[in-house]
Coordinates of C-alpha atoms in Angstrom, one line a residue:
M17 CA -31.0 42.1 17.0
A18 CA -33.6 44.5 16.3
E19 CA -34.4 43.0 13.1
A20 CA -34.6 39.5 14.5
E21 CA -37.2 40.7 17.2
E22 CA -39.1 42.6 14.4
E23 CA -39.3 39.4 12.3
D24 CA -40.5 37.3 15.5
A25 CA -43.2 39.9 16.1
A26 CA -44.5 40.0 12.4
P27 CA -47.9 38.5 12.0
P28 CA -48.2 35.1 10.4
P29 CA -49.1 35.0 6.5
P30 CA -52.8 34.3 5.8
P31 CA -53.4 30.7 5.0
P32 CA -53.4 29.7 1.1
A33 CA -57.0 30.1 -0.5
G34 CA -57.4 26.4 -0.9
I35 CA -56.7 25.5 2.8
Y36 CA -58.9 28.5 3.9
A37 CA -61.8 27.3 1.9
E38 CA -61.3 23.8 2.9
E39 CA -61.3 24.4 6.7
R40 CA -64.3 26.6 6.5
G41 CA -66.2 24.1 4.4
L42 CA -66.8 26.6 1.4
F43 CA -66.1 23.8 -1.2
Q44 CA -69.2 21.8 0.3
L45 CA -71.2 24.9 0.7
L46 CA -70.9 25.9 -3.0
Q47 CA -71.5 22.2 -4.1
N48 CA -74.6 22.1 -2.0
M49 CA -75.9 25.2 -3.3
L50 CA -75.3 24.5 -6.8
E51 CA -77.1 21.1 -6.4
E52 CA -80.2 23.0 -4.8
L53 CA -80.2 25.5 -7.8
L54 CA -80.1 22.6 -10.4
I55 CA -83.0 20.8 -8.5
H56 CA -85.4 23.6 -7.9
K57 CA -84.4 25.9 -10.9
P58 CA -85.7 29.0 -9.2
D59 CA -86.5 32.2 -11.3
D60 CA -84.2 34.3 -9.1
P61 CA -81.2 32.3 -8.1
I62 CA -79.6 35.1 -6.2
E63 CA -82.7 35.3 -3.8
F64 CA -82.8 31.5 -3.8
M65 CA -79.2 31.3 -2.6
I66 CA -79.6 34.0 0.0
N67 CA -82.6 32.2 1.6
H68 CA -80.9 28.7 1.5
L69 CA -77.9 30.4 3.5
K70 CA -80.3 32.0 6.0
Q71 CA -81.8 28.3 6.5
N72 CA -78.3 27.0 7.3
N73 CA -79.7 23.5 6.8
D74 CA -77.0 21.7 4.8
D75 CA -76.2 19.2 7.5
A76 CA -80.1 18.6 8.6
P77 CA -80.7 14.8 8.3
R78 CA -82.6 13.7 5.4
I79 CA -83.4 9.9 5.8
C80 CA -85.4 7.2 4.2
V81 CA -86.0 4.0 6.0
L82 CA -87.0 1.1 3.7
G83 CA -87.4 -2.7 4.0
P84 CA -89.8 -5.5 3.4
P85 CA -93.2 -5.9 5.7
A86 CA -92.2 -6.5 9.4
S87 CA -88.5 -5.7 8.9
G88 CA -88.7 -3.5 11.9
K89 CA -88.7 -0.1 10.2
T90 CA -90.7 1.5 13.0
T91 CA -88.4 0.3 15.6
V92 CA -86.0 3.2 14.5
K93 CA -88.5 5.8 16.1
I94 CA -89.8 7.3 13.0
P95 CA -91.9 10.4 13.7
N96 CA -95.6 9.5 13.0
A97 CA -96.2 12.9 11.5
L98 CA -94.0 12.0 8.5
W99 CA -96.8 9.4 7.5
A100 CA -98.7 12.4 5.9
N101 CA -100.1 11.7 2.3
L102 CA -98.8 14.9 0.9
I103 CA -95.0 14.1 1.4
Q104 CA -93.9 17.0 -0.6
E105 CA -95.8 19.5 1.4
R106 CA -94.9 17.9 4.7
L107 CA -91.4 17.9 4.0
S108 CA -91.4 21.5 2.9
N109 CA -92.5 22.7 6.4
V110 CA -90.2 24.8 8.5
D111 CA -89.5 22.0 11.2
C112 CA -88.4 19.5 8.4
I113 CA -86.2 22.0 6.6
K114 CA -84.6 23.2 9.8
Q115 CA -84.4 19.7 11.7
G116 CA -84.2 17.2 9.0
W117 CA -86.6 14.5 8.3
I118 CA -86.9 10.6 8.5
L119 CA -89.3 9.1 5.9
E120 CA -90.4 5.6 6.6
G121 CA -91.6 3.0 4.2
F122 CA -91.5 5.3 1.1
P123 CA -90.7 5.2 -1.7
E124 CA -91.9 1.5 -2.2
N125 CA -91.2 1.5 -6.2
Q126 CA -89.3 3.3 -9.0
E127 CA -92.1 5.4 -9.8
Q128 CA -92.5 6.9 -6.3
A129 CA -88.7 7.3 -6.1
W130 CA -88.8 9.4 -9.3
M131 CA -91.8 11.3 -8.0
L132 CA -89.7 12.5 -5.0
Q133 CA -86.8 13.4 -7.1
S134 CA -88.9 15.4 -9.5
S135 CA -90.2 17.2 -6.3
G136 CA -86.6 18.0 -5.2
I137 CA -86.7 15.6 -2.5
F138 CA -83.3 13.9 -2.2
P139 CA -82.5 11.7 0.8
R140 CA -78.8 11.8 2.1
H141 CA -79.1 8.5 3.6
V142 CA -81.3 5.5 2.7
V143 CA -81.4 2.6 5.2
M144 CA -82.7 -0.7 3.7
L145 CA -83.5 -3.2 6.3
Y146 CA -83.6 -6.8 5.4
A147 CA -84.3 -10.3 6.9
P148 CA -85.1 -13.9 5.7
D149 CA -88.6 -14.1 4.6
T150 CA -89.5 -16.9 7.0
V151 CA -88.4 -14.5 9.9
L152 CA -90.6 -11.8 8.5
I153 CA -93.7 -13.9 8.2
E154 CA -93.3 -15.1 11.8
R155 CA -92.9 -11.5 13.0
S156 CA -95.9 -10.2 11.1
G157 CA -98.1 -12.8 12.9
G158 CA -97.2 -11.3 16.3
K159 CA -98.4 -7.6 15.3
R160 CA -101.3 -6.3 17.3
L161 CA -103.0 -2.8 16.5
D162 CA -104.4 -0.5 19.1
P163 CA -107.9 0.6 17.4
L164 CA -108.0 3.7 19.6
T165 CA -104.6 5.1 18.9
Q166 CA -103.8 3.1 15.7
E167 CA -100.3 2.4 17.5
V168 CA -98.7 -0.8 16.4
F169 CA -97.3 -3.3 19.2
H170 CA -95.9 -6.9 19.0
T171 CA -96.5 -10.0 21.2
T172 CA -92.7 -10.6 21.5
F173 CA -90.9 -7.4 20.8
D174 CA -93.1 -4.6 21.9
W175 CA -95.8 -5.7 24.3
P176 CA -97.5 -2.6 26.0
S177 CA -97.5 -2.4 30.0
D178 CA -100.8 -0.9 30.4
P179 CA -103.4 -3.8 30.8
L180 CA -106.0 -1.6 29.4
V181 CA -104.2 -1.2 26.2
Q182 CA -103.6 -5.1 26.1
Q183 CA -107.1 -5.7 26.3
R184 CA -108.3 -3.9 23.3
L185 CA -105.3 -4.8 21.1
V186 CA -106.5 -6.6 17.8
K187 CA -104.8 -8.5 15.1
P188 CA -104.8 -6.4 11.9
E189 CA -106.9 -7.9 9.2
D190 CA -104.2 -7.7 6.3
L191 CA -101.6 -9.6 8.2
S192 CA -102.5 -13.2 7.3
E193 CA -99.5 -15.3 6.1
Q194 CA -100.9 -15.1 2.5
E195 CA -101.2 -11.4 2.6
V196 CA -97.7 -11.0 3.9
S197 CA -96.2 -13.5 1.4
K198 CA -97.8 -11.3 -1.2
K199 CA -96.4 -8.0 0.0
L200 CA -92.9 -9.7 0.1
L201 CA -93.3 -10.8 -3.5
E202 CA -94.1 -7.3 -4.5
Y203 CA -91.4 -5.9 -2.4
H204 CA -88.6 -8.2 -3.9
R205 CA -90.0 -7.3 -7.5
N206 CA -89.4 -3.5 -6.7
F207 CA -86.3 -3.6 -4.5
P208 CA -83.7 -3.7 -7.3
D209 CA -85.0 -0.6 -9.0
I210 CA -85.0 1.4 -5.7
F211 CA -81.5 0.1 -5.0
H212 CA -80.2 1.3 -8.4
I213 CA -81.7 4.9 -7.8
Y214 CA -80.3 5.3 -4.2
Q215 CA -77.1 3.0 -4.4
K216 CA -74.6 5.8 -3.6
V217 CA -76.3 6.8 -0.4
L218 CA -77.7 3.4 0.4
K219 CA -76.8 0.9 3.2
S220 CA -78.4 -2.6 3.8
I221 CA -78.6 -3.6 7.4
N222 CA -79.7 -7.0 8.7
A223 CA -82.8 -6.6 10.7
D224 CA -82.8 -10.2 12.1
Q225 CA -80.9 -9.0 15.4
P226 CA -81.8 -7.2 18.6
S227 CA -83.5 -3.9 17.7
V228 CA -80.9 -2.1 19.9
D229 CA -78.1 -3.5 17.5
V230 CA -80.0 -2.4 14.4
L231 CA -80.5 0.9 15.9
S232 CA -76.8 1.2 16.7
K233 CA -75.9 0.4 12.9
V234 CA -78.6 2.8 11.6
L235 CA -77.3 5.6 13.7
A236 CA -73.5 4.8 12.8
F237 CA -74.6 5.1 9.0
V238 CA -76.8 8.4 9.2
Q239 CA -74.1 10.1 11.3
T240 CA -71.6 9.6 8.5
R241 CA -70.9 12.1 5.9
H242 CA -70.7 11.0 2.2
R243 CA -67.5 11.8 0.1
S244 CA -67.7 15.1 -1.5
A245 CA -66.6 16.2 -5.1
A246 CA -64.9 19.2 -3.5
P247 CA -61.0 19.4 -3.9
F248 CA -59.1 17.8 -1.1
T249 CA -55.3 18.1 -0.5
P250 CA -54.1 15.6 2.2
R251 CA -52.2 17.2 4.9
I252 CA -51.3 14.3 7.2
L253 CA -49.6 14.0 10.6
F254 CA -48.4 10.7 12.0
L255 CA -47.5 10.7 15.6
G256 CA -46.5 7.8 17.8
P257 CA -43.6 6.2 19.7
P258 CA -40.5 5.1 18.1
G259 CA -40.8 1.8 16.3
S260 CA -44.4 2.2 15.8
G261 CA -44.2 1.9 11.8
K262 CA -44.8 5.6 11.0
S263 CA -42.2 5.7 8.4
L264 CA -43.4 2.7 6.5
Q265 CA -47.0 3.9 6.6
A266 CA -45.9 7.3 5.3
A267 CA -44.0 5.7 2.4
L268 CA -47.0 3.7 1.5
I269 CA -49.4 6.6 1.6
A270 CA -46.9 8.6 -0.5
Q271 CA -46.4 6.0 -3.1
K272 CA -50.2 5.4 -3.6
Y273 CA -51.5 9.0 -3.5
D274 CA -48.3 10.9 -4.7
V275 CA -48.2 13.0 -1.6
I276 CA -44.7 14.4 -0.3
N277 CA -43.3 12.3 2.3
L278 CA -41.6 14.2 4.9
C279 CA -39.9 13.0 8.0
C280 CA -38.6 16.0 10.4
G281 CA -35.3 14.0 11.2
Q282 CA -34.5 13.5 7.5
L283 CA -35.0 17.1 6.7
L284 CA -32.7 18.2 9.2
K285 CA -29.9 15.9 8.0
E286 CA -30.5 16.9 4.3
A287 CA -30.3 20.5 5.2
V288 CA -26.9 19.9 7.0
A289 CA -25.8 17.8 3.9
D290 CA -26.7 20.5 1.5
N291 CA -24.8 23.2 3.4
T292 CA -27.8 25.5 3.3
K293 CA -27.5 28.7 5.6
L294 CA -30.0 27.0 7.8
G295 CA -28.2 23.7 7.9
E296 CA -25.0 25.4 9.2
L297 CA -27.1 26.5 12.1
I298 CA -28.3 23.1 12.5
K299 CA -25.1 21.3 12.1
P300 CA -23.6 21.8 15.7
Y301 CA -26.8 20.3 17.3
I302 CA -26.6 17.3 15.0
D303 CA -23.0 16.6 15.4
S304 CA -23.4 17.1 19.4
G305 CA -26.5 14.9 19.7
C306 CA -28.4 17.7 21.0
P307 CA -32.0 18.6 20.2
V308 CA -32.3 21.2 17.5
P309 CA -34.1 24.3 18.8
D310 CA -37.8 24.5 17.8
K311 CA -37.3 27.8 15.9
L312 CA -34.9 26.3 13.6
V313 CA -37.0 23.3 12.9
L314 CA -40.0 25.3 12.3
K315 CA -38.3 27.4 9.8
L316 CA -37.2 24.4 7.9
L317 CA -40.6 22.7 8.0
T318 CA -42.4 26.1 7.0
A319 CA -40.1 26.4 3.9
R320 CA -40.5 22.9 2.9
L321 CA -44.4 22.7 3.3
S322 CA -44.8 26.0 1.5
A323 CA -43.0 24.5 -1.5
L324 CA -45.1 24.0 -4.7
D325 CA -45.1 20.3 -4.6
C326 CA -46.5 20.2 -1.0
L327 CA -49.1 22.8 -1.8
S328 CA -50.2 20.9 -5.0
N329 CA -49.9 17.2 -4.1
G330 CA -50.4 17.4 -0.1
W331 CA -47.9 15.9 2.4
V332 CA -47.5 13.4 5.1
L333 CA -45.2 14.5 8.0
S334 CA -43.7 12.3 10.8
G335 CA -41.6 13.1 13.7
F336 CA -43.0 16.6 14.5
P337 CA -44.5 17.9 16.8
R338 CA -43.2 16.1 19.8
D339 CA -45.0 18.2 22.2
V340 CA -48.0 20.6 22.5
E341 CA -45.9 23.7 22.3
Q342 CA -44.5 22.5 18.9
G343 CA -47.9 21.9 17.8
K344 CA -49.0 25.5 18.7
Q345 CA -46.2 26.7 16.7
L346 CA -47.3 24.8 13.7
Q347 CA -50.6 26.2 14.0
K348 CA -49.3 29.7 14.3
A349 CA -47.4 29.2 11.3
Q350 CA -50.5 28.2 9.3
I351 CA -49.4 24.5 9.0
N352 CA -52.6 22.9 9.9
P353 CA -53.0 19.0 9.1
N354 CA -56.4 17.9 8.1
R355 CA -55.9 14.3 9.0
V356 CA -53.9 13.3 12.3
F357 CA -53.0 9.7 13.3
F358 CA -51.8 8.4 16.7
F359 CA -50.0 5.1 16.5
H360 CA -50.5 2.9 19.6
L361 CA -48.1 0.0 20.3
P362 CA -47.5 -2.0 23.4
H363 CA -44.2 -1.6 25.2
E364 CA -43.1 -5.1 24.7
S365 CA -43.6 -4.9 21.0
I366 CA -41.7 -1.5 20.7
M367 CA -38.7 -3.0 22.6
E368 CA -38.7 -6.3 20.3
R369 CA -39.0 -4.2 17.1
L370 CA -36.1 -1.7 18.1
S371 CA -33.6 -3.6 20.3
Q372 CA -33.2 -6.4 17.8
R373 CA -32.4 -4.1 14.7
R374 CA -28.9 -4.5 13.3
T375 CA -27.1 -2.9 10.4
D376 CA -24.4 -4.3 8.0
P377 CA -21.6 -1.7 8.0
V378 CA -20.4 -3.3 4.7
T379 CA -23.5 -2.8 2.6
G380 CA -25.7 -0.6 4.8
E381 CA -28.6 -3.3 4.7
R382 CA -30.7 -3.5 7.8
Y383 CA -31.6 -6.8 9.5
H384 CA -33.8 -7.8 12.5
I385 CA -32.7 -10.7 14.8
T386 CA -36.2 -12.1 14.8
F387 CA -38.2 -10.9 11.8
R388 CA -35.4 -10.6 9.2
P389 CA -32.1 -12.4 10.4
A390 CA -28.9 -12.2 8.3
P391 CA -28.8 -14.8 5.5
T392 CA -25.0 -15.9 6.3
P393 CA -23.0 -16.5 9.5
E394 CA -20.4 -14.2 7.8
I395 CA -22.9 -11.3 7.7
Q396 CA -24.2 -12.2 11.0
A397 CA -20.7 -11.6 12.7
R398 CA -20.2 -8.2 11.4
L399 CA -23.7 -6.8 12.3
R400 CA -23.6 -3.6 14.3
Q401 CA -26.4 -2.0 16.5
N402 CA -27.1 1.8 16.5
P403 CA -26.7 3.0 20.1
R404 CA -30.2 4.6 19.8
D405 CA -31.4 1.0 19.5
E406 CA -30.0 0.0 22.9
E407 CA -32.5 -0.6 25.5
E408 CA -31.5 2.0 27.8
N409 CA -31.9 4.7 25.0
I410 CA -35.0 3.2 23.6
E411 CA -36.6 3.6 27.3
K412 CA -35.4 7.3 27.3
R413 CA -37.2 8.0 24.1
L414 CA -40.3 6.3 25.2
N415 CA -40.4 8.2 28.4
I416 CA -40.3 11.6 26.6
Y417 CA -42.9 10.3 24.1
N418 CA -45.3 9.1 26.8
S419 CA -44.7 12.3 28.9
N420 CA -46.1 14.3 25.9
V421 CA -48.6 12.3 24.2
K422 CA -51.7 12.8 26.3
A423 CA -51.5 16.6 25.8
L424 CA -50.9 16.2 22.2
E425 CA -54.0 13.8 21.9
D426 CA -56.2 16.7 23.6
F427 CA -54.7 19.2 21.4
Y428 CA -55.6 17.2 18.1
Q429 CA -59.2 16.3 19.1
D430 CA -60.1 15.0 15.8
A431 CA -57.3 12.6 15.5
F432 CA -57.6 8.8 14.5
Y433 CA -56.1 6.1 16.6
V434 CA -54.3 3.2 15.0
N435 CA -53.5 -0.2 16.4
A436 CA -49.9 -0.5 15.2
D437 CA -49.5 -4.0 16.5
Q438 CA -51.0 -5.8 13.5
D439 CA -50.1 -6.5 9.8
P440 CA -48.6 -3.3 7.9
Y441 CA -51.2 -3.6 5.1
V442 CA -54.1 -3.9 7.4
I443 CA -53.0 -0.7 9.2
F444 CA -52.5 1.0 5.6
E445 CA -56.2 0.0 4.8
F446 CA -57.4 1.6 8.0
I447 CA -55.5 4.8 7.5
E448 CA -56.6 4.9 3.9
S449 CA -60.2 4.7 4.8
C450 CA -59.8 7.7 7.3
I451 CA -58.2 9.8 4.7
I452 CA -60.7 9.4 2.0
K453 CA -63.9 9.6 4.1
P454 CA -65.0 13.0 5.2
L455 CA -64.7 14.0 9.0
P456 CA -67.8 13.8 11.1
Y457 CA -69.7 17.1 11.3
K458 CA -69.4 19.1 14.4
K459 CA -71.8 22.0 15.5
H460 CA -69.9 24.9 16.9

């Protein structure tokens, strides 16, 4: 008894080095530092890295907004100070290093892009605005310039409210239709080279729509984080009501990415079937239909998730945790998923999926009255329903899930939410996209 209490009081083991580094962004930090060293080639790399860490600016935005004349680049609220002629000097100032920068309308060609690169200036996001030439020429005709402040307005999209400003506006001399057409021709000639240089960090956005929509798309893009070359071992948690398709999606993910597919219920059954010591403790609960105590489940999960295949390949787990207390126990045991998905499915869809499931006692084949009916009357006649799939029991399981899901969603704040009421392969594509892209950066 004393030994058991001592065991309970023992501190949890430290997390594996890879997990520790991943959770604290060490791989990304090292990658960023190496990039900066290769770009700047300092004489004293140690001193350079110390200063780099002091600046703590790896997540400061570095954005280029490009596009043809009159594509609406300035509607993305570009700071006027960034129009300075000496771009390298301006972007080296403390405010740009600490807060980030947005460079509008530059580079305009391949030579300028190479100049930026040779100066160690690499944007993290390049926004390329586009619109039909006819629209751009029409927009250019409405531009007006305030000769006093050099501020640009537009007769349709951005007319000043001050009558005095309205009176002094003039049409820029270089905005005739011929001049705009000439600039567009030059832009189209240079665009492919710029696209080739920045293609990995570039997104094209249609500027022929309301400026609010353009800005929304630009913000959504610049707030994303690009995929990193840092090692990533998937540790995926699928949570959702019974019948929401967690098992199918786990199998698809495991098949494509060679991660270990673990279902909590199946692990319990295997432990009992293998007659392990833990299985002998679990067996009475399985036989009586009672819930297995969390302590036993956690011991089983901890042992399995600490196995070499799970540590090397990663894992996808479904069926646990069922409540916040279990989630906290996982966390305490250093089992921390790096992707969590909640499957959402309407009540009527759950009932339709589960209550119509049937099993052939002769072959073990599973059927569904609506979606996969038995092929012959003979098979149809001998089908049986699992008591768990009776409507009354489904309702009980759903009530338990619904009573805990809100607290679980609050516990896993970075979780993704899956509409499980659609084609399985559409669901799979969404889950896959969430697994391979980095999580949004959060300032602590």
